[in-house]
Short mmCIF file of C-alpha atoms in Angstrom, two decimals:
data_model
loop_
_atom_site.label_atom_id
_atom_site.label_comp_id
_atom_site.label_asym_id
_atom_site.label_seq_id
_atom_site.Cartn_x
_atom_site.Cartn_y
_atom_site.Cartn_z
CA MET K 1 72.51 8.99 -146.03
CA ARG K 2 71.36 12.52 -143.61
CA GLY K 3 72.39 14.31 -146.47
CA THR K 4 70.62 12.61 -149.12
CA ILE K 5 67.43 12.76 -146.94
CA VAL K 6 68.02 15.94 -147.22
CA SER K 7 69.09 16.05 -150.80
CA VAL K 8 65.32 14.38 -152.09
CA LEU K 9 62.74 16.26 -149.46
CA VAL K 10 64.11 19.45 -151.21
CA LEU K 11 63.39 18.09 -154.58
CA ALA K 12 59.72 16.63 -153.42
CA ILE K 13 59.70 20.54 -152.05
CA THR K 14 60.34 22.55 -155.69
CA GLY K 15 58.88 19.42 -158.00
CA CYS K 16 57.52 21.09 -161.23
CA ASN K 17 54.19 21.48 -161.49
CA LEU K 18 53.41 20.55 -165.51
CA THR K 19 49.15 21.78 -165.15
CA PRO K 20 48.79 24.75 -166.74
CA ALA K 21 47.80 27.75 -164.78
CA TYR K 22 43.91 28.00 -165.39
CA GLN K 23 42.24 31.14 -166.97
CA ARG K 24 38.47 31.82 -167.58
CA PRO K 25 38.54 31.20 -170.88
CA GLN K 26 37.70 34.97 -173.25
CA VAL K 27 33.69 35.75 -174.59
CA PRO K 28 32.48 38.58 -176.02
CA GLU K 29 30.22 40.24 -173.07
CA PRO K 30 27.25 42.74 -173.67
CA ALA K 31 26.97 45.31 -171.22
CA SER K 32 23.35 45.64 -170.37
CA TRP K 33 20.31 43.65 -172.38
CA PRO K 34 19.28 46.12 -174.75
CA GLN K 35 15.31 44.99 -173.86
CA ALA K 36 15.91 45.88 -170.16
CA GLY K 37 18.07 48.56 -170.69
CA LEU K 38 20.90 49.31 -167.45
CA HIS K 39 19.23 47.99 -164.71
CA ALA K 40 20.10 45.36 -162.33
CA GLN K 41 17.70 43.93 -159.99
CA THR K 42 19.08 40.59 -157.38
CA LEU K 43 16.74 37.73 -158.30
CA PRO K 44 14.14 35.81 -155.30
CA ASP K 45 15.82 33.51 -153.90
CA ARG K 46 12.34 31.20 -153.95
CA TRP K 47 11.64 33.02 -157.13
CA TRP K 48 8.49 30.77 -157.89
CA GLN K 49 6.61 32.97 -154.77
CA SER K 50 6.37 35.43 -157.36
CA PHE K 51 3.18 33.95 -159.00
CA ALA K 52 1.46 34.06 -155.39
CA SER K 53 0.34 30.77 -155.48
CA PRO K 54 0.32 28.63 -152.16
CA PRO K 55 -0.76 25.17 -153.94
CA LEU K 56 2.24 25.80 -157.16
CA ASP K 57 4.72 26.15 -153.78
CA GLY K 58 3.81 23.01 -152.92
CA LEU K 59 4.07 21.54 -155.93
CA VAL K 60 7.28 22.80 -156.46
CA GLU K 61 8.28 21.96 -152.39
CA ASN K 62 6.92 18.45 -153.26
CA ALA K 63 9.39 18.64 -156.29
CA LEU K 64 12.61 19.30 -154.57
CA ALA K 65 12.05 16.75 -151.97
CA ALA K 66 10.79 13.59 -154.09
CA ASN K 67 12.31 14.11 -157.23
CA GLN K 68 13.84 10.81 -158.23
CA ASP K 69 16.29 12.47 -161.03
CA LEU K 70 17.51 15.08 -158.17
CA ALA K 71 18.02 11.75 -156.07
CA ALA K 72 20.03 10.72 -158.50
CA ALA K 73 21.64 13.72 -158.45
CA ILE K 74 23.26 14.02 -154.83
CA GLN K 75 24.31 10.66 -154.98
CA ARG K 76 26.72 10.86 -158.45
CA ILE K 77 27.99 13.76 -155.32
CA ALA K 78 28.78 10.84 -153.41
CA GLN K 79 30.38 8.95 -155.93
CA ALA K 80 32.24 11.96 -156.79
CA ARG K 81 32.66 13.46 -152.74
CA ALA K 82 34.18 9.49 -152.70
CA ALA K 83 36.59 9.53 -155.52
CA ALA K 84 37.65 12.39 -154.56
CA VAL K 85 39.48 11.42 -151.03
CA VAL K 86 40.78 7.73 -153.07
CA ALA K 87 42.19 10.79 -155.51
CA GLY K 88 43.61 12.51 -152.16
CA ALA K 89 44.89 9.40 -150.73
CA ALA K 90 48.12 9.13 -152.90
CA THR K 91 49.18 12.34 -150.80
CA TRP K 92 49.43 10.42 -147.85
CA PRO K 93 52.26 7.37 -147.37
CA GLN K 94 51.18 3.89 -147.49
CA VAL K 95 51.34 2.30 -144.14
CA ASP K 96 51.35 -1.66 -143.61
CA ALA K 97 52.05 -3.76 -141.16
CA ALA K 98 51.92 -7.85 -141.28
CA LEU K 99 52.97 -10.32 -138.55
CA THR K 100 53.85 -13.86 -139.50
CA THR K 101 53.82 -16.83 -137.32
CA THR K 102 56.45 -20.13 -138.96
CA ASP K 103 56.40 -23.58 -137.12
CA THR K 104 59.72 -25.08 -137.85
CA THR K 105 60.35 -29.02 -138.12
CA ARG K 106 62.94 -30.80 -137.85
CA SER K 107 64.08 -34.40 -137.46
CA GLY K 108 67.94 -36.05 -136.15
CA ASN K 109 70.15 -35.16 -133.28
CA SER K 110 72.15 -32.83 -135.22
CA ALA K 111 72.34 -29.26 -133.66
CA SER K 112 71.11 -27.80 -136.49
CA ALA K 113 67.77 -29.90 -135.25
CA ALA K 114 67.67 -28.02 -132.72
CA ALA K 115 66.90 -25.05 -133.90
CA GLY K 116 63.53 -26.33 -134.63
CA GLY K 117 60.11 -24.55 -133.20
CA ILE K 118 57.73 -21.65 -133.72
CA ARG K 119 58.96 -17.90 -134.85
CA HIS K 120 57.37 -14.66 -134.79
CA THR K 121 58.45 -12.09 -137.43
CA GLY K 122 56.63 -8.29 -137.40
CA GLN K 123 57.51 -5.86 -139.95
CA ILE K 124 56.26 -2.15 -140.33
CA SER K 125 56.61 -1.25 -143.65
CA VAL K 126 55.95 3.06 -145.03
CA ALA K 127 55.82 4.09 -149.13
CA TYR K 128 55.93 7.11 -150.13
CA GLU K 129 55.76 8.51 -153.88
CA LEU K 130 57.91 12.26 -153.74
CA ASP K 131 55.51 14.08 -156.15
CA LEU K 132 58.02 15.71 -158.15
CA PHE K 133 56.07 16.58 -161.66
CA GLY K 134 53.16 17.22 -160.09
CA ARG K 135 51.33 14.43 -160.78
CA VAL K 136 49.61 13.32 -158.24
CA ALA K 137 48.56 17.69 -157.20
CA ALA K 138 46.70 16.79 -160.49
CA THR K 139 44.83 13.98 -159.62
CA ARG K 140 43.56 15.62 -156.69
CA GLN K 141 42.30 18.21 -158.39
CA ALA K 142 41.30 16.86 -161.23
CA ALA K 143 39.06 15.29 -158.81
CA ARG K 144 37.63 17.45 -156.72
CA GLU K 145 36.91 19.88 -160.02
CA ARG K 146 34.80 16.40 -160.75
CA LEU K 147 33.13 17.30 -157.46
CA ALA K 148 32.14 20.57 -158.00
CA GLU K 149 30.52 19.63 -161.42
CA SER K 150 29.07 17.02 -159.79
CA ARG K 151 27.53 19.95 -157.19
CA PHE K 152 26.70 22.62 -159.98
CA ASP K 153 24.91 19.36 -162.01
CA HIS K 154 22.83 19.24 -158.41
CA GLU K 155 22.16 22.73 -159.04
CA ALA K 156 21.36 22.95 -162.86
CA LEU K 157 19.04 19.70 -162.47
CA ARG K 158 17.01 21.74 -159.71
CA LEU K 159 16.59 25.00 -161.02
CA LEU K 160 15.00 22.68 -164.29
CA THR K 161 13.18 20.66 -162.21
CA VAL K 162 11.52 24.15 -160.82
CA ALA K 163 11.00 25.77 -164.08
CA GLU K 164 9.53 22.65 -165.33
CA VAL K 165 6.94 22.04 -162.13
CA THR K 166 6.29 25.88 -162.37
CA GLN K 167 5.91 25.64 -166.16
CA ALA K 168 3.53 22.36 -165.82
CA ALA K 169 1.39 24.11 -162.63
CA LEU K 170 0.62 26.61 -164.93
CA ASN K 171 -0.40 25.41 -167.54
CA LEU K 172 -2.63 23.12 -166.25
CA SER K 173 -4.47 26.07 -164.89
CA ALA K 174 -4.32 27.40 -167.97
CA THR K 175 -6.26 23.96 -169.58
CA GLY K 176 -8.24 23.70 -166.47
CA LYS K 177 -9.94 27.97 -168.07
CA ARG K 178 -9.77 26.88 -171.56
CA LEU K 179 -11.82 23.72 -170.59
CA ALA K 180 -14.04 25.83 -168.63
CA LEU K 181 -14.57 28.04 -171.24
CA ALA K 182 -15.23 25.59 -173.90
CA ARG K 183 -17.91 23.78 -171.86
CA ALA K 184 -19.58 26.82 -171.08
CA ASN K 185 -19.59 27.27 -175.20
CA LEU K 186 -20.68 24.24 -175.49
CA ALA K 187 -23.46 25.04 -174.07
CA ASN K 188 -24.16 27.96 -176.38
CA ALA K 189 -23.91 26.10 -179.12
CA GLN K 190 -26.11 23.23 -178.07
CA GLY K 191 -28.80 26.03 -176.61
CA VAL K 192 -27.78 27.25 -180.45
CA LEU K 193 -29.12 24.39 -181.67
CA ALA K 194 -32.33 24.04 -179.42
CA VAL K 195 -33.64 27.10 -181.28
CA LEU K 196 -32.90 26.06 -183.95
CA ASP K 197 -34.58 22.69 -183.69
CA ALA K 198 -37.81 23.86 -182.86
CA ARG K 199 -37.42 26.85 -185.43
CA LEU K 200 -36.87 24.17 -188.09
CA ASP K 201 -40.30 22.30 -186.85
CA ALA K 202 -41.42 25.46 -186.87
CA GLY K 203 -40.69 25.73 -191.47
CA ARG K 204 -38.61 29.11 -190.01
CA VAL K 205 -35.13 27.89 -190.47
CA SER K 206 -33.51 25.59 -192.79
CA THR K 207 -31.78 22.22 -192.42
CA LEU K 208 -28.93 23.83 -193.52
CA GLU K 209 -28.65 25.98 -190.57
CA ARG K 210 -29.82 23.42 -188.54
CA ASP K 211 -26.75 21.49 -189.55
CA GLN K 212 -24.22 24.26 -189.45
CA GLN K 213 -25.26 24.32 -186.22
CA ARG K 214 -24.74 21.13 -185.30
CA THR K 215 -20.70 21.53 -187.50
CA VAL K 216 -19.98 24.00 -184.38
CA VAL K 217 -21.57 21.54 -181.59
CA ALA K 218 -19.75 18.71 -182.71
CA THR K 219 -16.63 20.61 -183.49
CA THR K 220 -16.84 22.34 -179.88
CA GLU K 221 -17.52 18.71 -178.15
CA ALA K 222 -14.09 17.82 -179.68
CA SER K 223 -12.51 20.89 -178.72
CA VAL K 224 -13.76 20.01 -174.93
CA ALA K 225 -12.12 16.12 -175.58
CA THR K 226 -8.70 17.50 -176.53
CA LEU K 227 -8.27 19.83 -173.47
CA ALA K 228 -9.76 17.13 -171.40
CA GLN K 229 -6.84 15.17 -172.10
CA SER K 230 -3.86 17.87 -172.27
CA GLU K 231 -5.69 18.54 -168.47
CA ALA K 232 -4.90 14.86 -167.68
CA GLY K 233 -1.34 14.88 -169.49
CA PHE K 234 -0.27 18.69 -167.34
CA ARG K 235 -1.43 16.23 -164.09
CA ASN K 236 0.81 13.12 -165.22
CA GLN K 237 4.25 15.51 -165.82
CA LEU K 238 3.34 16.78 -162.64
CA ALA K 239 2.93 13.38 -160.69
CA LEU K 240 6.00 12.42 -162.30
CA LEU K 241 7.76 15.50 -161.36
CA SER K 242 7.24 14.72 -158.32
CA GLY K 243 8.18 11.24 -157.76
CA ALA K 244 4.56 10.61 -157.20
CA ALA K 245 2.18 7.53 -159.28
CA SER K 246 0.50 9.41 -161.67
CA PRO K 247 -3.36 6.97 -161.11
CA GLU K 248 -2.47 8.33 -157.32
CA PHE K 249 -1.56 11.53 -157.51
CA THR K 250 -3.87 14.63 -157.23
CA ALA K 251 -2.38 18.31 -158.10
CA PRO K 252 -3.81 20.82 -155.77
CA ALA K 253 -6.12 23.67 -157.64
CA VAL K 254 -3.82 27.41 -158.87
CA ALA K 255 -6.37 29.14 -158.77
CA TRP K 256 -6.02 30.81 -163.16
CA GLU K 257 -7.56 33.99 -162.06
CA ALA K 258 -5.86 34.94 -158.68
CA LEU K 259 -2.32 34.07 -160.38
CA VAL K 260 0.46 37.34 -159.99
CA LEU K 261 2.46 38.28 -163.02
CA PRO K 262 6.18 39.06 -161.77
CA ALA K 263 7.72 41.74 -163.32
CA VAL K 264 11.27 40.38 -163.42
CA THR K 265 14.09 42.65 -164.89
CA PRO K 266 17.33 40.79 -165.41
CA THR K 267 20.66 41.15 -164.05
CA VAL K 268 23.45 42.54 -166.26
CA PRO K 269 25.18 39.77 -168.42
CA ALA K 270 28.20 39.77 -166.43
CA THR K 271 26.50 37.93 -163.72
CA LEU K 272 25.67 34.94 -166.30
CA LEU K 273 28.76 33.92 -165.87
CA THR K 274 28.62 33.16 -161.70
CA ARG K 275 24.84 32.53 -161.24
CA ARG K 276 23.84 30.44 -163.67
CA PRO K 277 25.00 26.83 -162.08
CA ASP K 278 25.05 24.79 -165.74
CA LEU K 279 28.42 27.42 -166.95
CA ARG K 280 29.96 26.92 -163.72
CA ARG K 281 29.76 22.58 -164.37
CA ALA K 282 31.32 23.48 -167.60
CA GLU K 283 33.64 25.85 -165.94
CA ALA K 284 34.53 23.07 -163.12
CA GLN K 285 34.76 20.18 -165.75
CA LEU K 286 37.81 22.66 -167.85
CA GLN K 287 39.19 22.87 -164.64
CA ALA K 288 39.53 19.31 -164.32
CA ALA K 289 40.82 19.29 -167.57
CA GLY K 290 43.20 21.12 -167.15
CA ALA K 291 44.13 18.98 -164.34
CA ASP K 292 43.86 15.94 -166.47
CA LEU K 293 46.43 17.32 -168.93
CA GLY K 294 48.85 18.40 -166.01
CA ALA K 295 48.67 14.69 -165.06
CA ALA K 296 49.55 13.00 -168.82
CA ARG K 297 52.53 15.49 -168.88
CA SER K 298 54.29 14.28 -165.47
CA ALA K 299 54.06 10.46 -166.32
CA LEU K 300 56.08 11.66 -168.91
CA TYR K 301 59.23 11.94 -166.63
CA PRO K 302 60.77 9.77 -163.70
CA SER K 303 58.74 9.24 -160.50
CA LEU K 304 60.39 8.82 -157.38
CA GLN K 305 59.42 6.42 -154.06
CA ILE K 306 61.29 5.93 -150.54
CA SER K 307 60.21 3.14 -148.32
CA TRP K 308 61.09 2.01 -144.76
CA ASP K 309 61.27 -1.22 -143.58
CA ARG K 310 61.39 -2.24 -140.16
CA SER K 311 60.98 -6.19 -139.03
CA TRP K 312 61.05 -7.39 -135.72
CA THR K 313 61.64 -11.64 -135.13
CA ARG K 314 61.71 -13.50 -132.32
CA SER K 315 63.60 -16.56 -131.14
CA PRO K 316 66.28 -15.66 -131.92
CA ALA K 317 65.69 -12.13 -131.11
CA ALA K 318 66.56 -9.67 -134.66
CA THR K 319 65.70 -6.31 -135.38
CA LEU K 320 66.26 -5.27 -139.36
CA THR K 321 65.36 -2.21 -140.92
CA THR K 322 65.91 -1.12 -144.00
CA LEU K 323 65.42 2.58 -146.37
CA THR K 324 65.06 2.73 -150.38
CA GLY K 325 65.58 5.15 -152.60
CA SER K 326 63.74 3.61 -156.16
CA ALA K 327 63.46 5.51 -158.86
CA LEU K 328 61.22 5.36 -161.86
CA ALA K 329 61.44 6.66 -165.56
CA PRO K 330 59.45 5.46 -168.52
CA LEU K 331 62.09 4.97 -171.26
CA PHE K 332 59.41 3.60 -173.77
CA ARG K 333 55.64 3.02 -174.14
CA GLY K 334 55.12 3.17 -178.08
CA GLY K 335 54.45 6.64 -178.15
CA ALA K 336 51.57 6.41 -175.29
CA LEU K 337 52.59 8.66 -173.28
CA ARG K 338 52.81 11.21 -175.24
CA GLY K 339 49.26 10.15 -177.11
CA GLU K 340 47.26 11.32 -173.31
CA VAL K 341 49.04 14.22 -173.68
CA ALA K 342 47.75 15.21 -176.70
CA ARG K 343 44.70 13.45 -175.99
CA ASN K 344 44.14 15.76 -172.75
CA GLU K 345 45.37 19.03 -174.79
CA ALA K 346 42.86 17.84 -177.03
CA ARG K 347 40.00 17.26 -174.52
CA GLN K 348 40.26 21.18 -172.96
CA ALA K 349 40.63 22.70 -176.57
CA GLU K 350 37.03 21.43 -176.88
CA LEU K 351 36.08 22.12 -173.53
CA VAL K 352 36.68 25.97 -173.88
CA ALA K 353 35.60 26.29 -177.39
CA GLN K 354 31.98 23.98 -175.34
CA TYR K 355 32.18 26.87 -172.45
CA ARG K 356 32.10 29.57 -174.98
CA GLN K 357 28.93 28.12 -176.81
CA ALA K 358 27.33 27.31 -173.53
CA VAL K 359 27.54 31.46 -172.86
CA LEU K 360 26.75 32.60 -175.86
CA THR K 361 23.52 30.48 -175.44
CA SER K 362 23.04 31.65 -171.97
CA TYR K 363 23.45 35.49 -173.56
CA ARG K 364 20.94 34.17 -176.22
CA GLU K 365 18.02 32.78 -173.94
CA VAL K 366 18.10 35.40 -171.84
CA SER K 367 17.44 37.86 -174.78
CA ASP K 368 15.00 34.91 -176.42
CA ALA K 369 13.08 35.20 -172.55
CA LEU K 370 12.81 39.12 -173.14
CA ASP K 371 11.80 39.59 -175.90
CA ALA K 372 9.05 36.92 -175.04
CA GLN K 373 7.71 38.92 -172.28
CA ARG K 374 8.11 42.45 -174.13
CA GLN K 375 5.59 40.55 -177.78
CA SER K 376 3.65 38.42 -175.29
CA GLU K 377 2.45 41.51 -173.24
CA ALA K 378 1.63 43.25 -176.49
CA ARG K 379 -0.01 39.69 -177.83
CA SER K 380 -1.93 39.28 -174.37
CA GLN K 381 -3.28 42.57 -174.22
CA ALA K 382 -4.57 42.66 -177.50
CA LEU K 383 -6.33 39.82 -177.22
CA ASP K 384 -8.11 40.63 -173.86
CA ARG K 385 -9.11 43.33 -175.75
CA ALA K 386 -10.95 41.10 -178.25
CA ALA K 387 -11.92 38.41 -176.37
CA ALA K 388 -14.06 41.62 -174.47
CA ALA K 389 -15.27 42.58 -177.88
CA ALA K 390 -16.38 39.35 -178.85
CA ARG K 391 -18.53 38.19 -176.45
CA ASP K 392 -20.56 41.42 -176.63
CA ALA K 393 -20.84 41.11 -180.08
CA TYR K 394 -22.03 36.97 -178.84
CA ALA K 395 -24.22 38.29 -176.96
CA GLY K 396 -25.61 41.21 -179.09
CA ALA K 397 -26.18 38.41 -181.91
CA ARG K 398 -28.24 36.13 -179.67
CA ALA K 399 -30.41 38.59 -178.42
CA ARG K 400 -30.99 39.85 -181.72
CA PHE K 401 -31.40 36.69 -183.53
CA GLU K 402 -33.64 35.19 -180.53
CA ALA K 403 -35.61 38.25 -181.54
CA GLY K 404 -35.98 37.24 -184.75
CA ALA K 405 -34.09 40.56 -185.72
CA ALA K 406 -31.13 38.97 -187.10
CA ASP K 407 -30.47 35.62 -189.11
CA TYR K 408 -28.82 32.88 -188.19
CA GLN K 409 -25.30 33.62 -189.97
CA VAL K 410 -24.36 36.81 -187.47
CA LEU K 411 -24.90 34.46 -185.00
CA LEU K 412 -22.68 31.93 -186.65
CA ASP K 413 -20.13 34.39 -187.15
CA ALA K 414 -20.57 35.99 -183.87
CA LEU K 415 -19.88 32.55 -181.44
CA ARG K 416 -17.35 30.78 -184.42
CA SER K 417 -15.21 34.65 -183.14
CA GLN K 418 -15.60 34.33 -179.61
CA ILE K 419 -14.80 30.01 -179.25
CA GLN K 420 -11.48 31.65 -180.93
CA ALA K 421 -10.94 35.05 -179.19
CA ASP K 422 -11.55 33.11 -175.21
CA ASP K 423 -9.30 30.18 -175.78
CA ALA K 424 -6.24 33.00 -178.00
CA ALA K 425 -6.92 34.91 -174.85
CA VAL K 426 -5.74 32.58 -172.58
CA GLY K 427 -3.16 31.33 -174.14
CA ALA K 428 -1.64 34.65 -174.71
CA ARG K 429 -2.19 35.18 -170.61
CA LEU K 430 -0.08 31.71 -170.47
CA GLU K 431 2.74 33.04 -172.97
CA ARG K 432 3.05 36.10 -170.19
CA PHE K 433 3.76 33.38 -167.93
CA THR K 434 5.75 31.06 -169.86
CA ALA K 435 8.11 33.90 -170.43
CA ALA K 436 8.27 34.95 -167.26
CA VAL K 437 9.60 31.17 -166.27
CA SER K 438 12.10 31.24 -169.07
CA LEU K 439 13.29 34.29 -168.41
CA TYR K 440 13.54 33.23 -164.21
CA ARG K 441 15.58 30.08 -165.39
CA ALA K 442 17.40 31.66 -168.43
CA LEU K 443 18.84 34.02 -165.67
CA GLY K 444 19.97 31.27 -162.92
CA GLY K 445 17.27 31.82 -160.65
CA ASN K 446 17.85 30.86 -156.94
CA THR K 447 16.17 27.33 -155.70
CA ALA K 448 17.45 27.52 -152.10
CA LEU K 449 14.98 26.21 -149.73
#
């Protein structure tokens, strides 16, 4: 008996592991970003603070604390942690205890009738499955990888939430600036209309010129209404991201002129694999799939379980000890077990392709953000010059018109150019901020508080 136990233990220790060894899939890796050269820089932990706006910082911190999608992600981590505990329980022996009380009453005067009465029986059972082919270990490993996957998913959602809050706050600030400019331009247009009304009454201009200016005023009024609607939409978006009710939410003012455009220098491409939580999540999925494949392969082979039972009986007193070993080998399952292996192999191959696609997508996102950063800078600088020139042109045209040295058509063209140039300059500056947010997100910016 002792020799048998030793042999079983040796077999358990030297059992086979059918889980494939993990190797990170090979993906083409550029040495640097052509748009940024060979420079590498560590991203700031709280990258949103680079915009130098305390109200924006407060919005981000409130969202990280109260966003309901993040709260749900935390509970998914708790579920995955509990599932890992359940999967790990199979590595320990299963111990059960039982207590039985029997009251036996017999009739008659025979000697057997005297044997009746209350009988107590206690029993302890210990059962343990020897993980000969690594099924239990593979199942436990898969659960651990899914726990890691849920944590990376939470990190990815935090990064997305921070990026969305930052972008929404920037959009709200820019829309407020555009709305202020539109109202100022509306006041200018209404002032010109008042002058034309007076000149029309004096017979100095035609109704055509007056009606053209009415069109400008009405169009500008419509633009003001559109911008006001957009402003409300961005405010409601911030409320949702902050876990607040939209009707009761008041967004802190993020001053447009006070915002600082950060200089974002990307890290080298190789760091994306360990910085971006979505790539780490994809890698954890791939490792979990490998463990699932190992568990499916081990199901093709026999399982061995040993059990030890001891029972105690009083009246009469007795002790019984039993040691049992049982082996179960699958003989015929209609191809179900091999079908499960094939399914897991295909699933692993699918995740390899998805991982490679995710890495390539991350390279594209960084490249797009770098291109947007460079092109939006050139565009913004050009439109700033255009807006300044348009304001000077309108001021000159207005003065000449009021002095009677220029006709209305010159003033109308100058006013339209100023309205378009002012709005375009704000939009171009917003594009620069948007490119910075996109680059921080594409580089896997840290969101730790």
